[in-house]
PDB file of C-alpha atoms in Angstrom:
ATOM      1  CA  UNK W 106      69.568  51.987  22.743  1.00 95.00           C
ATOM      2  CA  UNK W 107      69.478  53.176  19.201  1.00 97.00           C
ATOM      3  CA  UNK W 108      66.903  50.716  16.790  1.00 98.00           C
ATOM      4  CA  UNK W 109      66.674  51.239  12.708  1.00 98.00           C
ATOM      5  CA  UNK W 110      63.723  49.285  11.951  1.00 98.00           C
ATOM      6  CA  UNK W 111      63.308  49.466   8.106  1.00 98.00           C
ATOM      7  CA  UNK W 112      60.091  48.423   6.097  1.00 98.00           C
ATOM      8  CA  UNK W 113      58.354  48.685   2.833  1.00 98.00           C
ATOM      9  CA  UNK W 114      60.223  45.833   1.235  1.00 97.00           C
ATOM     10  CA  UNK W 115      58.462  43.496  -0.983  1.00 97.00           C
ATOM     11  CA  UNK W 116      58.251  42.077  -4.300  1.00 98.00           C
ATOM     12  CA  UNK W 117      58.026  44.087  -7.398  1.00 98.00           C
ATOM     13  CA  UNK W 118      58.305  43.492 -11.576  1.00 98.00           C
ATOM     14  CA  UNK W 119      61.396  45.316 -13.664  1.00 98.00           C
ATOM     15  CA  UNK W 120      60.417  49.102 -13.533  1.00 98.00           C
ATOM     16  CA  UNK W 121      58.252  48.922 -11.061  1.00 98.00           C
ATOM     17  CA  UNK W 122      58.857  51.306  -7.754  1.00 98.00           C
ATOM     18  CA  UNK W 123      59.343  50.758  -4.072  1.00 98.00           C
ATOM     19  CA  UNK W 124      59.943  52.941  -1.123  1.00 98.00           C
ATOM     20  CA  UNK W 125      61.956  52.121   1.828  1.00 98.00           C
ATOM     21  CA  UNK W 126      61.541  53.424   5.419  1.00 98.00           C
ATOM     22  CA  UNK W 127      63.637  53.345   8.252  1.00 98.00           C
ATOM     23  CA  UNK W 128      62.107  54.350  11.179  1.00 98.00           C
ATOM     24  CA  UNK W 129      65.211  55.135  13.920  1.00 98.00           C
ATOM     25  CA  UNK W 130      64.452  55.208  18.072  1.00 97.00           C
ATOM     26  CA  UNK W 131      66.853  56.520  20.204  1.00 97.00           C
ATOM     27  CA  UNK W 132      68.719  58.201  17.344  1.00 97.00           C
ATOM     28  CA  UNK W 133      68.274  61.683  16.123  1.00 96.00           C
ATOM     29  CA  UNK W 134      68.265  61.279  12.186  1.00 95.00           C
ATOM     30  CA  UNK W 135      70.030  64.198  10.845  1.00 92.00           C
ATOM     31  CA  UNK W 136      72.667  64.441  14.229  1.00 93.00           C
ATOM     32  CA  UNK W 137      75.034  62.215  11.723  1.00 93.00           C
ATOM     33  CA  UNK W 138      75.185  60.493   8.366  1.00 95.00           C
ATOM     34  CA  UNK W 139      72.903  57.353   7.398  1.00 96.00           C
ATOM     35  CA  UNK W 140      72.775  55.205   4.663  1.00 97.00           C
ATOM     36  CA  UNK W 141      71.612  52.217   2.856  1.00 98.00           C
ATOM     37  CA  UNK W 142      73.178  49.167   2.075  1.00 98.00           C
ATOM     38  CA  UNK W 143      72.282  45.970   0.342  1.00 98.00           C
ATOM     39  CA  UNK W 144      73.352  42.340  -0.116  1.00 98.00           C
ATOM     40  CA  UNK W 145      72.509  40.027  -2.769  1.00 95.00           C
ATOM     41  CA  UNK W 146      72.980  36.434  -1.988  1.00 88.00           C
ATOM     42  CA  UNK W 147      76.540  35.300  -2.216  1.00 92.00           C
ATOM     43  CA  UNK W 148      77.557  38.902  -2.431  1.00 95.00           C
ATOM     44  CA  UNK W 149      79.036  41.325  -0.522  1.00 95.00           C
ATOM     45  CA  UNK W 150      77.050  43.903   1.514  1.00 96.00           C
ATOM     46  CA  UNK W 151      77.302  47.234  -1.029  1.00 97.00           C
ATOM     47  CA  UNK W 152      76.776  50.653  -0.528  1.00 97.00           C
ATOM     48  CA  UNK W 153      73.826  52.126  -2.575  1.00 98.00           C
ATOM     49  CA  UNK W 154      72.624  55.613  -0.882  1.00 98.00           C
ATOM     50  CA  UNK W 155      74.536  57.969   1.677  1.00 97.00           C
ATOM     51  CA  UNK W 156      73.130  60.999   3.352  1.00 96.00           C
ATOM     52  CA  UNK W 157      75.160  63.366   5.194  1.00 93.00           C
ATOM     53  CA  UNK W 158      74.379  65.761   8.637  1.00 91.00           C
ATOM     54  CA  UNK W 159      73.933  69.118   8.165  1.00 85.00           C
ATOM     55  CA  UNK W 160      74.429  69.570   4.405  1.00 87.00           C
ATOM     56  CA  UNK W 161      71.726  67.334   3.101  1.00 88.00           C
ATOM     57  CA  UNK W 162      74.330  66.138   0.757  1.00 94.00           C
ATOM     58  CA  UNK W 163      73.808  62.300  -1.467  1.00 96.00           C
ATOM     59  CA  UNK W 164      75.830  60.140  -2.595  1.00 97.00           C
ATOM     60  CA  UNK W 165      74.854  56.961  -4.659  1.00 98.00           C
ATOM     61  CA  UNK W 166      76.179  53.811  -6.397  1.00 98.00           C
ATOM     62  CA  UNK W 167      76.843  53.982 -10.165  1.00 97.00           C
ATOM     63  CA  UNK W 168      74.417  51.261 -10.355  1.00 97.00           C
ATOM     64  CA  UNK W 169      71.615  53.256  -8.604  1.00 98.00           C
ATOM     65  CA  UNK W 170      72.529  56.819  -9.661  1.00 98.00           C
ATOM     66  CA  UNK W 171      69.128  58.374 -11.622  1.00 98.00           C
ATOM     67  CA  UNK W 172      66.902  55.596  -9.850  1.00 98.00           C
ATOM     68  CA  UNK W 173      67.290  56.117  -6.476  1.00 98.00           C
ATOM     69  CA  UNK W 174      66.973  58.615  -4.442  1.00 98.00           C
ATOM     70  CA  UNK W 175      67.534  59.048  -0.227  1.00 98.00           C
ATOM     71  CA  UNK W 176      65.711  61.514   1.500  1.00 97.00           C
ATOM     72  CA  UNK W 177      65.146  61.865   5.350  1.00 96.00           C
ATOM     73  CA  UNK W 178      62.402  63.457   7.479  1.00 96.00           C
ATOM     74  CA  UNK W 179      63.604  65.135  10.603  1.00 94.00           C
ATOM     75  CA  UNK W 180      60.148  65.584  12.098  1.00 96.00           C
ATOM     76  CA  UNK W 181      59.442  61.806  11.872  1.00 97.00           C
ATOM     77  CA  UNK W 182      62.710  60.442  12.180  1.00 97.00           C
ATOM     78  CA  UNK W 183      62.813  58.498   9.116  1.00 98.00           C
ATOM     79  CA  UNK W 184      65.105  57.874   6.388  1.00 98.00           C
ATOM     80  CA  UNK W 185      63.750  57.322   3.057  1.00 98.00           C
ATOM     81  CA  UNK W 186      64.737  55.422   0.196  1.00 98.00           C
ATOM     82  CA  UNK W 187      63.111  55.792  -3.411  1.00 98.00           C
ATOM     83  CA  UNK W 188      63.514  53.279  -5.851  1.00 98.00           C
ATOM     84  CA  UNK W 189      62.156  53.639  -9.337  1.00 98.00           C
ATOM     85  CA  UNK W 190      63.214  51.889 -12.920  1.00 98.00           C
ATOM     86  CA  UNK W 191      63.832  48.493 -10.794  1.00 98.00           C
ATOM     87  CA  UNK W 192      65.923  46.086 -12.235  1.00 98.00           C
ATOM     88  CA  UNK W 193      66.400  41.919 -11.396  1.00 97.00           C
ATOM     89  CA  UNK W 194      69.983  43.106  -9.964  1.00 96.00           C
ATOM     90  CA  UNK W 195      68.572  45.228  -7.663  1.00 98.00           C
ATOM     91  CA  UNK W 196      67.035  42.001  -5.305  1.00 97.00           C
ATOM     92  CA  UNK W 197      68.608  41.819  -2.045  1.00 98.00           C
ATOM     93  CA  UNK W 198      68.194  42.665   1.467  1.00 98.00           C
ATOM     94  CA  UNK W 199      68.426  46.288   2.034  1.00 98.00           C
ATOM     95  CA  UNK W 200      69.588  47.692   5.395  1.00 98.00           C
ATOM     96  CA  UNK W 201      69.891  51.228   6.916  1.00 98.00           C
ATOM     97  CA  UNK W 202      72.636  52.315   8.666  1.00 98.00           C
ATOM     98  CA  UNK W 203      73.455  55.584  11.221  1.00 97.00           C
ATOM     99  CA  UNK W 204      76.848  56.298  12.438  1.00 95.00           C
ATOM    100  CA  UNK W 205      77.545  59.702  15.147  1.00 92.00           C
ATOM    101  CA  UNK W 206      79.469  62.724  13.575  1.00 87.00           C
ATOM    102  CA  UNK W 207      82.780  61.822  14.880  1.00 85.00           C
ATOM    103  CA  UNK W 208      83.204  58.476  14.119  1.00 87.00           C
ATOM    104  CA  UNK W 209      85.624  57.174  11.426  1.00 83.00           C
ATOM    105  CA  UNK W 210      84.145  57.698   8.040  1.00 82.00           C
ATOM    106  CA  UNK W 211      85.816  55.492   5.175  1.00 86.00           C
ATOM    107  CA  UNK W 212      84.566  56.378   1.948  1.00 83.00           C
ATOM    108  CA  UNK W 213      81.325  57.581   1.098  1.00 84.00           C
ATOM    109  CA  UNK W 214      79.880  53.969   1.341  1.00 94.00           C
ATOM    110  CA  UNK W 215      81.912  52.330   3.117  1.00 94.00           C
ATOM    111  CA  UNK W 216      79.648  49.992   5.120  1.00 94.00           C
ATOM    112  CA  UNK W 217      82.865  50.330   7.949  1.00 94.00           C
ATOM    113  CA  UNK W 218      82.005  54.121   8.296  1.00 93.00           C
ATOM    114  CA  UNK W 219      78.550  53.164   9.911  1.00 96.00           C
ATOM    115  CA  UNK W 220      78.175  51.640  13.447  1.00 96.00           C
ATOM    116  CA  UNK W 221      74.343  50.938  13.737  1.00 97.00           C
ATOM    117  CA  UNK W 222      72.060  48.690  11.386  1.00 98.00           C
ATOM    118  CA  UNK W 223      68.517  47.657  10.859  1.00 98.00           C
ATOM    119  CA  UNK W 224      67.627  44.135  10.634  1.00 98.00           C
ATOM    120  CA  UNK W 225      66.862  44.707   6.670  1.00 98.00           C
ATOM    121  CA  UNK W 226      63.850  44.710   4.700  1.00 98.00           C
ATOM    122  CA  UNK W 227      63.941  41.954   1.371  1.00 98.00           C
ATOM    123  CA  UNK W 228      63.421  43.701  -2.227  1.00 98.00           C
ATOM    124  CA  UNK W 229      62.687  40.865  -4.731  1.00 98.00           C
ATOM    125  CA  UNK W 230      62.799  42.358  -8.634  1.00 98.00           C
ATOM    126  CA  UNK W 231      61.118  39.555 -11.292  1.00 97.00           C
ATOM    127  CA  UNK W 232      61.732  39.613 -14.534  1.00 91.00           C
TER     128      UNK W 232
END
């Protein structure tokens, strides 16, 4: 049974920093792509940060591109998420996600592409 537990959420003033972890269990980070996703309240779940098997390769959100940064550790079987230069729109509940080279991959975060998810870890930005 494959479990994304993510932590390090928490609340945190405009430009302040946070780091995400998502510790996976029966799931071999690196054997496919993982990402993270968000959702504001009354929003839509959005794609901020995509990592993909193999080649290492990121992809980010306009919104997020030169603040965040994913990263994964093989050896601990972790995926990372580095968030600097916080802003107020960047509150929300942030979730990681796996899917298995082979499945159907939408675009680069497409939340569809994924088919495993953490319960999410709440980032609160003040002003």
């Amino acid at each position: 049974q494959v479990q994304l537990v993510e932590s390090g959420g928490g609340s945190v003033q405009t430009g302040g920093s946070v780091r995400l972890s998502c510790a996976a269990s029966g799931y071999t980070v690196g054997s496919g792509d993982m990402g993270w996703f968000r959702q504001a309240p009354g929003k839509e779940r959005e794609g901020v940060a995509t990592i993909w098997r193999g080649s290492g390769r990121q992809y980010y959100a306009d919104s997020v591109q030169g603040r965040f940064t994913i990263s994964q550790d093989n050896a601990k079987n972790t995926v990372y998420l580095q968030m600097n230069s916080l802003k107020p729109q960047d509150t929300g509940m942030y979730y990681c996600a796996a899917r298995r080279a082979g499945d159907v991959n939408y675009t680069v975060l497409d939340a569809r592409s994924f088919r495993y998810w953490g319960q999410g870890t709440q980032v609160t930005v003040s002003s």
